[in-house]
PDB file of C-alpha atoms in Angstrom:
ATOM      1  CA  MET A  10      42.758 127.206  85.207  1.00  0.00           C
ATOM      2  CA  GLU A  11      40.462 130.221  85.197  1.00  0.00           C
ATOM      3  CA  ASP A  12      40.921 133.540  86.992  1.00  0.00           C
ATOM      4  CA  THR A  13      38.666 136.579  87.412  1.00  0.00           C
ATOM      5  CA  ALA A  14      38.922 140.354  87.277  1.00  0.00           C
ATOM      6  CA  ILE A  15      36.318 143.023  88.082  1.00  0.00           C
ATOM      7  CA  PHE A  16      36.283 146.491  86.520  1.00  0.00           C
ATOM      8  CA  ALA A  17      33.839 149.393  86.754  1.00  0.00           C
ATOM      9  CA  GLY A  18      34.048 151.998  84.018  1.00  0.00           C
ATOM     10  CA  GLY A  19      30.669 153.622  83.549  1.00  0.00           C
ATOM     11  CA  CYS A  20      27.750 151.875  81.913  1.00  0.00           C
ATOM     12  CA  PHE A  21      28.386 148.128  81.989  1.00  0.00           C
ATOM     13  CA  TRP A  22      26.795 147.800  78.559  1.00  0.00           C
ATOM     14  CA  CYS A  23      29.830 149.597  77.114  1.00  0.00           C
ATOM     15  CA  MET A  24      32.415 147.633  79.092  1.00  0.00           C
ATOM     16  CA  VAL A  25      31.594 144.148  77.764  1.00  0.00           C
ATOM     17  CA  LYS A  26      32.503 144.317  74.073  1.00  0.00           C
ATOM     18  CA  PRO A  27      36.127 145.492  74.495  1.00  0.00           C
ATOM     19  CA  PHE A  28      36.887 142.394  76.574  1.00  0.00           C
ATOM     20  CA  ASP A  29      34.454 139.939  74.994  1.00  0.00           C
ATOM     21  CA  THR A  30      36.427 139.578  71.771  1.00  0.00           C
ATOM     22  CA  ILE A  31      39.918 139.057  73.250  1.00  0.00           C
ATOM     23  CA  PRO A  32      41.533 135.586  73.115  1.00  0.00           C
ATOM     24  CA  GLY A  33      41.856 134.084  76.589  1.00  0.00           C
ATOM     25  CA  ILE A  34      38.722 135.742  77.913  1.00  0.00           C
ATOM     26  CA  ASN A  35      36.110 133.053  78.468  1.00  0.00           C
ATOM     27  CA  LYS A  36      33.170 135.141  79.660  1.00  0.00           C
ATOM     28  CA  VAL A  37      32.250 138.737  80.556  1.00  0.00           C
ATOM     29  CA  VAL A  38      29.344 139.236  82.951  1.00  0.00           C
ATOM     30  CA  SER A  39      27.613 142.573  83.581  1.00  0.00           C
ATOM     31  CA  GLY A  40      26.675 143.180  87.190  1.00  0.00           C
ATOM     32  CA  TYR A  41      26.822 145.200  90.357  1.00  0.00           C
ATOM     33  CA  THR A  42      29.448 145.360  93.093  1.00  0.00           C
ATOM     34  CA  GLY A  43      30.735 147.492  95.936  1.00  0.00           C
ATOM     35  CA  GLY A  44      27.417 148.186  97.614  1.00  0.00           C
ATOM     36  CA  HIS A  45      25.583 147.251 100.778  1.00  0.00           C
ATOM     37  CA  VAL A  46      22.363 145.675  99.430  1.00  0.00           C
ATOM     38  CA  PRO A  47      22.446 141.963  98.538  1.00  0.00           C
ATOM     39  CA  ASN A  48      21.204 141.013  95.054  1.00  0.00           C
ATOM     40  CA  PRO A  49      20.301 144.535  93.918  1.00  0.00           C
ATOM     41  CA  THR A  50      18.178 145.177  90.845  1.00  0.00           C
ATOM     42  CA  TYR A  51      19.061 147.558  88.028  1.00  0.00           C
ATOM     43  CA  GLU A  52      16.409 149.976  89.302  1.00  0.00           C
ATOM     44  CA  GLN A  53      17.836 149.900  92.846  1.00  0.00           C
ATOM     45  CA  VAL A  54      21.382 150.573  91.627  1.00  0.00           C
ATOM     46  CA  ALA A  55      20.148 153.361  89.329  1.00  0.00           C
ATOM     47  CA  SER A  56      18.451 155.002  92.342  1.00  0.00           C
ATOM     48  CA  HIS A  57      21.907 155.666  93.867  1.00  0.00           C
ATOM     49  CA  THR A  58      20.830 154.195  97.225  1.00  0.00           C
ATOM     50  CA  THR A  59      22.687 150.857  97.252  1.00  0.00           C
ATOM     51  CA  GLY A  60      26.314 151.991  96.963  1.00  0.00           C
ATOM     52  CA  HIS A  61      26.935 149.667  93.995  1.00  0.00           C
ATOM     53  CA  THR A  62      28.772 150.418  90.784  1.00  0.00           C
ATOM     54  CA  GLU A  63      27.903 148.898  87.453  1.00  0.00           C
ATOM     55  CA  ALA A  64      30.814 146.609  86.661  1.00  0.00           C
ATOM     56  CA  VAL A  65      31.966 143.672  84.572  1.00  0.00           C
ATOM     57  CA  LYS A  66      33.397 140.437  85.912  1.00  0.00           C
ATOM     58  CA  ILE A  67      35.823 138.867  83.494  1.00  0.00           C
ATOM     59  CA  PHE A  68      36.594 135.153  83.526  1.00  0.00           C
ATOM     60  CA  PHE A  69      39.930 134.589  81.826  1.00  0.00           C
ATOM     61  CA  ASP A  70      42.690 132.069  81.241  1.00  0.00           C
ATOM     62  CA  PRO A  71      45.886 133.548  82.739  1.00  0.00           C
ATOM     63  CA  GLU A  72      48.001 131.302  80.515  1.00  0.00           C
ATOM     64  CA  VAL A  73      46.565 133.093  77.463  1.00  0.00           C
ATOM     65  CA  ILE A  74      46.068 136.646  78.724  1.00  0.00           C
ATOM     66  CA  SER A  75      47.587 138.268  81.802  1.00  0.00           C
ATOM     67  CA  TYR A  76      45.854 140.387  84.421  1.00  0.00           C
ATOM     68  CA  ASP A  77      48.339 143.150  83.475  1.00  0.00           C
ATOM     69  CA  LYS A  78      46.950 143.118  79.931  1.00  0.00           C
ATOM     70  CA  LEU A  79      43.355 143.233  81.222  1.00  0.00           C
ATOM     71  CA  VAL A  80      44.203 146.332  83.275  1.00  0.00           C
ATOM     72  CA  GLU A  81      45.711 147.932  80.174  1.00  0.00           C
ATOM     73  CA  ILE A  82      42.568 147.162  78.152  1.00  0.00           C
ATOM     74  CA  TYR A  83      40.491 148.603  81.005  1.00  0.00           C
ATOM     75  CA  TRP A  84      42.340 151.934  81.007  1.00  0.00           C
ATOM     76  CA  HIS A  85      41.757 152.236  77.272  1.00  0.00           C
ATOM     77  CA  GLN A  86      37.956 152.099  77.762  1.00  0.00           C
ATOM     78  CA  THR A  87      37.723 154.817  80.412  1.00  0.00           C
ATOM     79  CA  ASP A  88      38.425 158.411  81.318  1.00  0.00           C
ATOM     80  CA  PRO A  89      40.661 157.837  84.363  1.00  0.00           C
ATOM     81  CA  THR A  90      40.411 161.534  85.309  1.00  0.00           C
ATOM     82  CA  ASP A  91      36.631 161.516  85.928  1.00  0.00           C
ATOM     83  CA  ALA A  92      35.716 160.350  89.433  1.00  0.00           C
ATOM     84  CA  MET A  93      31.962 160.937  89.229  1.00  0.00           C
ATOM     85  CA  GLY A  94      31.013 158.832  86.248  1.00  0.00           C
ATOM     86  CA  GLN A  95      32.071 158.113  82.719  1.00  0.00           C
ATOM     87  CA  PHE A  96      31.092 160.235  79.743  1.00  0.00           C
ATOM     88  CA  GLN A  97      27.309 160.755  79.676  1.00  0.00           C
ATOM     89  CA  ASP A  98      26.819 158.360  82.611  1.00  0.00           C
ATOM     90  CA  ARG A  99      26.946 160.421  85.800  1.00  0.00           C
ATOM     91  CA  GLY A 100      26.835 159.386  89.438  1.00  0.00           C
ATOM     92  CA  ASP A 101      28.526 157.119  91.954  1.00  0.00           C
ATOM     93  CA  ASN A 102      27.150 153.971  90.305  1.00  0.00           C
ATOM     94  CA  TYR A 103      29.217 154.816  87.203  1.00  0.00           C
ATOM     95  CA  ARG A 104      32.488 155.732  88.933  1.00  0.00           C
ATOM     96  CA  PRO A 105      35.680 154.097  87.628  1.00  0.00           C
ATOM     97  CA  VAL A 106      37.041 151.392  89.936  1.00  0.00           C
ATOM     98  CA  ILE A 107      39.450 148.492  89.584  1.00  0.00           C
ATOM     99  CA  TYR A 108      38.271 145.904  92.103  1.00  0.00           C
ATOM    100  CA  VAL A 109      41.151 143.676  93.187  1.00  0.00           C
ATOM    101  CA  LYS A 110      40.707 140.230  94.714  1.00  0.00           C
ATOM    102  CA  ASP A 111      44.203 139.778  96.141  1.00  0.00           C
ATOM    103  CA  GLU A 112      47.552 141.423  96.776  1.00  0.00           C
ATOM    104  CA  GLN A 113      48.920 140.402  93.373  1.00  0.00           C
ATOM    105  CA  GLN A 114      46.087 142.147  91.504  1.00  0.00           C
ATOM    106  CA  ARG A 115      46.483 145.185  93.793  1.00  0.00           C
ATOM    107  CA  LYS A 116      50.221 145.465  93.020  1.00  0.00           C
ATOM    108  CA  ILE A 117      49.603 145.213  89.273  1.00  0.00           C
ATOM    109  CA  ALA A 118      46.735 147.738  89.327  1.00  0.00           C
ATOM    110  CA  GLU A 119      48.604 150.231  91.512  1.00  0.00           C
ATOM    111  CA  ALA A 120      51.773 149.988  89.408  1.00  0.00           C
ATOM    112  CA  SER A 121      49.735 150.474  86.240  1.00  0.00           C
ATOM    113  CA  LYS A 122      47.929 153.504  87.714  1.00  0.00           C
ATOM    114  CA  LYS A 123      51.273 154.989  88.799  1.00  0.00           C
ATOM    115  CA  ASP A 124      52.745 154.447  85.316  1.00  0.00           C
ATOM    116  CA  LEU A 125      49.712 156.118  83.734  1.00  0.00           C
ATOM    117  CA  ALA A 126      49.978 159.104  86.101  1.00  0.00           C
ATOM    118  CA  GLU A 127      53.717 159.457  85.452  1.00  0.00           C
ATOM    119  CA  SER A 128      53.200 159.273  81.686  1.00  0.00           C
ATOM    120  CA  GLU A 129      51.592 162.733  81.844  1.00  0.00           C
ATOM    121  CA  GLN A 130      49.189 161.591  79.142  1.00  0.00           C
ATOM    122  CA  PHE A 131      46.426 163.480  80.962  1.00  0.00           C
ATOM    123  CA  ASP A 132      46.566 167.002  82.376  1.00  0.00           C
ATOM    124  CA  ASN A 133      44.255 166.095  85.263  1.00  0.00           C
ATOM    125  CA  PRO A 134      45.060 163.571  88.030  1.00  0.00           C
ATOM    126  CA  ILE A 135      44.257 159.874  87.601  1.00  0.00           C
ATOM    127  CA  VAL A 136      41.326 159.368  89.993  1.00  0.00           C
ATOM    128  CA  THR A 137      40.248 155.797  89.212  1.00  0.00           C
ATOM    129  CA  GLN A 138      39.964 153.975  92.534  1.00  0.00           C
ATOM    130  CA  ILE A 139      41.542 150.624  93.360  1.00  0.00           C
ATOM    131  CA  GLU A 140      39.395 148.826  95.926  1.00  0.00           C
ATOM    132  CA  ASP A 141      39.076 145.366  97.409  1.00  0.00           C
ATOM    133  CA  ALA A 142      36.622 143.182  95.527  1.00  0.00           C
ATOM    134  CA  LYS A 143      33.225 142.880  97.145  1.00  0.00           C
ATOM    135  CA  PRO A 144      30.402 140.456  96.321  1.00  0.00           C
ATOM    136  CA  PHE A 145      29.528 140.646  92.627  1.00  0.00           C
ATOM    137  CA  TYR A 146      25.900 140.240  91.603  1.00  0.00           C
ATOM    138  CA  PRO A 147      25.179 139.450  87.945  1.00  0.00           C
ATOM    139  CA  ALA A 148      22.743 141.888  86.354  1.00  0.00           C
ATOM    140  CA  GLU A 149      19.433 140.797  84.916  1.00  0.00           C
ATOM    141  CA  GLU A 150      19.552 138.767  81.703  1.00  0.00           C
ATOM    142  CA  GLU A 151      18.526 141.689  79.473  1.00  0.00           C
ATOM    143  CA  HIS A 152      21.769 143.464  80.469  1.00  0.00           C
ATOM    144  CA  GLN A 153      24.045 140.553  79.499  1.00  0.00           C
ATOM    145  CA  GLU A 154      25.796 140.849  76.109  1.00  0.00           C
ATOM    146  CA  PHE A 155      23.819 144.030  75.529  1.00  0.00           C
ATOM    147  CA  TYR A 156      25.914 145.074  72.531  1.00  0.00           C
ATOM    148  CA  LYS A 157      24.810 141.907  70.711  1.00  0.00           C
ATOM    149  CA  LYS A 158      21.155 142.014  71.767  1.00  0.00           C
ATOM    150  CA  ASN A 159      20.573 145.744  71.206  1.00  0.00           C
ATOM    151  CA  PRO A 160      23.177 146.955  68.711  1.00  0.00           C
ATOM    152  CA  LEU A 161      21.423 150.236  67.888  1.00  0.00           C
ATOM    153  CA  ARG A 162      20.944 151.238  71.543  1.00  0.00           C
ATOM    154  CA  TYR A 163      24.528 150.176  72.265  1.00  0.00           C
ATOM    155  CA  GLN A 164      25.790 152.345  69.406  1.00  0.00           C
ATOM    156  CA  MET A 165      23.835 155.311  70.805  1.00  0.00           C
ATOM    157  CA  GLU A 166      25.452 154.772  74.222  1.00  0.00           C
ATOM    158  CA  GLU A 167      28.918 154.662  72.685  1.00  0.00           C
ATOM    159  CA  MET A 168      28.238 157.957  70.905  1.00  0.00           C
ATOM    160  CA  GLY A 169      27.675 159.604  74.319  1.00  0.00           C
ATOM    161  CA  GLY A 170      31.337 160.570  74.431  1.00  0.00           C
ATOM    162  CA  ARG A 171      33.174 157.313  75.084  1.00  0.00           C
ATOM    163  CA  GLU A 172      33.969 156.555  71.443  1.00  0.00           C
ATOM    164  CA  ASN A 173      35.386 160.054  70.759  1.00  0.00           C
ATOM    165  CA  PHE A 174      37.354 160.080  74.016  1.00  0.00           C
ATOM    166  CA  ILE A 175      38.951 156.733  73.188  1.00  0.00           C
ATOM    167  CA  LYS A 176      39.894 157.897  69.693  1.00  0.00           C
ATOM    168  CA  LYS A 177      41.371 161.138  71.027  1.00  0.00           C
ATOM    169  CA  ASN A 178      43.202 159.773  74.079  1.00  0.00           C
ATOM    170  CA  TRP A 179      43.932 156.090  73.563  1.00  0.00           C
ATOM    171  CA  GLN A 180      44.193 155.310  69.851  1.00  0.00           C
ATOM    172  CA  LYS A 181      47.750 156.631  69.672  1.00  0.00           C
ATOM    173  CA  ASN A 182      48.943 154.094  72.253  1.00  0.00           C
TER     174      ASN A 182
END
């Protein structure tokens, strides 16, 4: 049996690799969700006129890895205190969102967000949104598995603040 999860955490190029190498995850697809234009292109989403966020859709085996664990991995890739983007990626299309497909995912995500807020790990409030899943549109082929296809460009993206933030805020967990 396969299940799915959708997470937005800034540039989708940087959100694939952390999930792609975990046992129980069958596939990670970069794409767009949460907007009002069907089948948007990268250029349309980047124009900030479609309402979409860049996101990843994860296909996983719940008997090998739980949704709870995916949410935990998600937190550790993001700055949950930044509502208007992630690191060097600014704007509504890069905002952090956990898209939930049912009440079970919502309960898990909300409990996890509450635990993170109560941990006082961050001085600022946890602003990552939890929203109902909307249609997910896979991005163009050149955006799939970007870290494998364009390792140098991917490395440059990671150096835009994400890598240092993760080391400073999440490595101790």
